[in-house]
mmCIF file with all atom_site columns, C-alpha atoms in Angstrom:
data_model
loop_
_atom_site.group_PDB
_atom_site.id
_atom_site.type_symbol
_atom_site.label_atom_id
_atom_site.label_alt_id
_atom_site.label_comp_id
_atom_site.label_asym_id
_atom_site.label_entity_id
_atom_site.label_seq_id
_atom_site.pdbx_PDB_ins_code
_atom_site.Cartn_x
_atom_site.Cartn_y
_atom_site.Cartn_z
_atom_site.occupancy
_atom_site.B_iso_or_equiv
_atom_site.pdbx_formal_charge
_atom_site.auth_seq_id
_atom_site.auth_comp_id
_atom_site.auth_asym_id
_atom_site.auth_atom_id
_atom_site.pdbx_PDB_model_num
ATOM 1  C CA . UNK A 1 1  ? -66.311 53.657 -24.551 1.00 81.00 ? 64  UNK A CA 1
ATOM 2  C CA . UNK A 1 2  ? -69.040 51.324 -25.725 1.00 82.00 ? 65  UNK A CA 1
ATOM 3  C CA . UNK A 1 3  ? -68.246 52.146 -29.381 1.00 89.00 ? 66  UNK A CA 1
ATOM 4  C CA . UNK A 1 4  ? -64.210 51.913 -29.242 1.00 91.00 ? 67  UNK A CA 1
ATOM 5  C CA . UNK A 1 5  ? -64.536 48.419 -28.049 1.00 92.00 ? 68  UNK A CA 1
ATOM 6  C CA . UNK A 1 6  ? -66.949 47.382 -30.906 1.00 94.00 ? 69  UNK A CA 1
ATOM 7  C CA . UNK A 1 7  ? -64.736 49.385 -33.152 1.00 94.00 ? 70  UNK A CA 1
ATOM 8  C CA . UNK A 1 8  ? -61.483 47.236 -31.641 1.00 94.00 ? 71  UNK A CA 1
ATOM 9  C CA . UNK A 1 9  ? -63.264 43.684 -31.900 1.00 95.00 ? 72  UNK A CA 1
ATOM 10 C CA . UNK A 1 10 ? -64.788 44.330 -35.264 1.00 96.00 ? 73  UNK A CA 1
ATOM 11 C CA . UNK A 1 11 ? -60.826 44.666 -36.513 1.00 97.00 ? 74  UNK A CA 1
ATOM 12 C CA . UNK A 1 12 ? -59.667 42.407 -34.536 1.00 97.00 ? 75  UNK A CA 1
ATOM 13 C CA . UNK A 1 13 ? -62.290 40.323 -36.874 1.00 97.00 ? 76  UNK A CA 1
ATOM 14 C CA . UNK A 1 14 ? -60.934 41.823 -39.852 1.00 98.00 ? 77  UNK A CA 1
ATOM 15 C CA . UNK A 1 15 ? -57.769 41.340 -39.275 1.00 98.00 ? 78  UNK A CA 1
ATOM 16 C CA . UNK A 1 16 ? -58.344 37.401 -38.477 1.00 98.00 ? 79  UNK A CA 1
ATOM 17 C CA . UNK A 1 17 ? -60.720 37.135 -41.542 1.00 98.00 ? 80  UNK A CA 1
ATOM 18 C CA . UNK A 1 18 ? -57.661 38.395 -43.521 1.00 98.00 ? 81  UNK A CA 1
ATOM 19 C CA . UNK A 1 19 ? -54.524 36.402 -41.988 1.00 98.00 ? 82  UNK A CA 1
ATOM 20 C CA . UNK A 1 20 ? -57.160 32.695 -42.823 1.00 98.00 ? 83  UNK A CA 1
ATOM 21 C CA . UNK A 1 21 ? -57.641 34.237 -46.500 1.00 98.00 ? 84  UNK A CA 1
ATOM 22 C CA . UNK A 1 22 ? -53.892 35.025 -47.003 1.00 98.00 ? 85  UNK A CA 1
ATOM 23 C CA . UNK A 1 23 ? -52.972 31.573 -45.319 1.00 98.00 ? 86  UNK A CA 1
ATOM 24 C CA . UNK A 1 24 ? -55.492 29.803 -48.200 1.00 98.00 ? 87  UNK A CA 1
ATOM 25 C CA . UNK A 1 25 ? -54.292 31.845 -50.931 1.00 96.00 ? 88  UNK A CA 1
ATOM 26 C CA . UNK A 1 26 ? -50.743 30.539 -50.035 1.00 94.00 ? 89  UNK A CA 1
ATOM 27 C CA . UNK A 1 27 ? -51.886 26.455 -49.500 1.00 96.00 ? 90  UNK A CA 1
ATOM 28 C CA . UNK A 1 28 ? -53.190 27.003 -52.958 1.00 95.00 ? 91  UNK A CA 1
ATOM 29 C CA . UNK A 1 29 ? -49.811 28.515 -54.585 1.00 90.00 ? 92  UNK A CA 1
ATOM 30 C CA . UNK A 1 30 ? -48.473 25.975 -52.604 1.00 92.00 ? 93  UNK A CA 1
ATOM 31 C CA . UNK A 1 31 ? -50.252 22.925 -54.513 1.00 95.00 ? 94  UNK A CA 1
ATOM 32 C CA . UNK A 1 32 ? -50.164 24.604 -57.766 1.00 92.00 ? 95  UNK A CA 1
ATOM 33 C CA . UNK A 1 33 ? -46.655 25.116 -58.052 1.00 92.00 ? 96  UNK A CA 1
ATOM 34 C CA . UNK A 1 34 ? -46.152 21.619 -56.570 1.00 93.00 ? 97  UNK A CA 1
ATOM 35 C CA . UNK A 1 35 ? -48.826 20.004 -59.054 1.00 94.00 ? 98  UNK A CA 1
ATOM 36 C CA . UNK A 1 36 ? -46.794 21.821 -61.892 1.00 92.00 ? 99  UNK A CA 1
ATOM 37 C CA . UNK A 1 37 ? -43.267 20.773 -60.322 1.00 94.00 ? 100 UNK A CA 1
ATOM 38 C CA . UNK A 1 38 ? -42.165 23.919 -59.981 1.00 92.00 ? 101 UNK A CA 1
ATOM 39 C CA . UNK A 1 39 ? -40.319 25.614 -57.452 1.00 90.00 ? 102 UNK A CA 1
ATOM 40 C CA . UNK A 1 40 ? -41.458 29.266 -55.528 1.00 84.00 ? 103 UNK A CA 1
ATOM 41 C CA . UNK A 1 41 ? -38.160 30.420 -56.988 1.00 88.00 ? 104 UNK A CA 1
ATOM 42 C CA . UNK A 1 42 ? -39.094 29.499 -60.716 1.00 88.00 ? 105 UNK A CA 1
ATOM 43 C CA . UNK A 1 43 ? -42.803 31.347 -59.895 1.00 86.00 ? 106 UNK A CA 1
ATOM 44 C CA . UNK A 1 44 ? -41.379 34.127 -58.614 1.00 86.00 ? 107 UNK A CA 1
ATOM 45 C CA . UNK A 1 45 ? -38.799 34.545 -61.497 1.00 86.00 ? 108 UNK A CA 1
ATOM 46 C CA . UNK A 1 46 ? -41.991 34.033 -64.080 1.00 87.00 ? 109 UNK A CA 1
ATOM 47 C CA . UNK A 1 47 ? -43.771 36.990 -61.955 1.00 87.00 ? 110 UNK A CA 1
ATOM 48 C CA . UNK A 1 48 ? -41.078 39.188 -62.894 1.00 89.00 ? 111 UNK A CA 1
ATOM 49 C CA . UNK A 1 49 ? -40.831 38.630 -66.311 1.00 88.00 ? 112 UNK A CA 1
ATOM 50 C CA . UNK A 1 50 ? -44.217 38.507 -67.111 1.00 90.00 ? 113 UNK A CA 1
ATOM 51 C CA . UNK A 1 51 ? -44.271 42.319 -65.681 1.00 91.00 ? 114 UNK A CA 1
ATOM 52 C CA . UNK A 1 52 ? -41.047 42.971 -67.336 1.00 89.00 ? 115 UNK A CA 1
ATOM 53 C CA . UNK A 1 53 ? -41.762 41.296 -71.358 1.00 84.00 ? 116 UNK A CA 1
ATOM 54 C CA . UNK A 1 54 ? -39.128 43.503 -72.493 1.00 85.00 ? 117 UNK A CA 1
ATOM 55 C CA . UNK A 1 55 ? -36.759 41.257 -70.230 1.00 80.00 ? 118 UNK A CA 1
ATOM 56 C CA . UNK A 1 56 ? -34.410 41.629 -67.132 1.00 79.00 ? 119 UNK A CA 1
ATOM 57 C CA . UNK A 1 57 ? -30.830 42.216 -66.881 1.00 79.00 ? 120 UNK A CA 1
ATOM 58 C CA . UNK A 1 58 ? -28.766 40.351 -64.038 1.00 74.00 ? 121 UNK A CA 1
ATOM 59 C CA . UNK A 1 59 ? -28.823 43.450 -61.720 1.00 69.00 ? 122 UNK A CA 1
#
């Protein structure tokens, strides 16, 4: 019983550890996009063509 609890509070850690990475990683798309007036729409569309270079239809 001992070792399901550690087991449950050690990813209950984990999981915390990586919702306060995932919420930095976003305050710092956040200020980049706004530092290079850009909108999450314009990133987002960049994303796509960068992993499409042969280029995207409207569908």
């Amino acid at each position: 019983m001992i070792v399901m609890i550690e087991l449950i509070e050690r990813f209950e850690s984990f999981t915390t550890s990586v919702t306060k990475a995932y919420k930095c990683i976003q305050k710092i798309k956040l200020a980049e996009t706004e530092r290079m007036g850009l909108k999450a729409n314009h990133v987002m569309y960049m994303h796509y063509l960068g992993k499409n270079p042969e280029g995207l239809t409207a569908k």
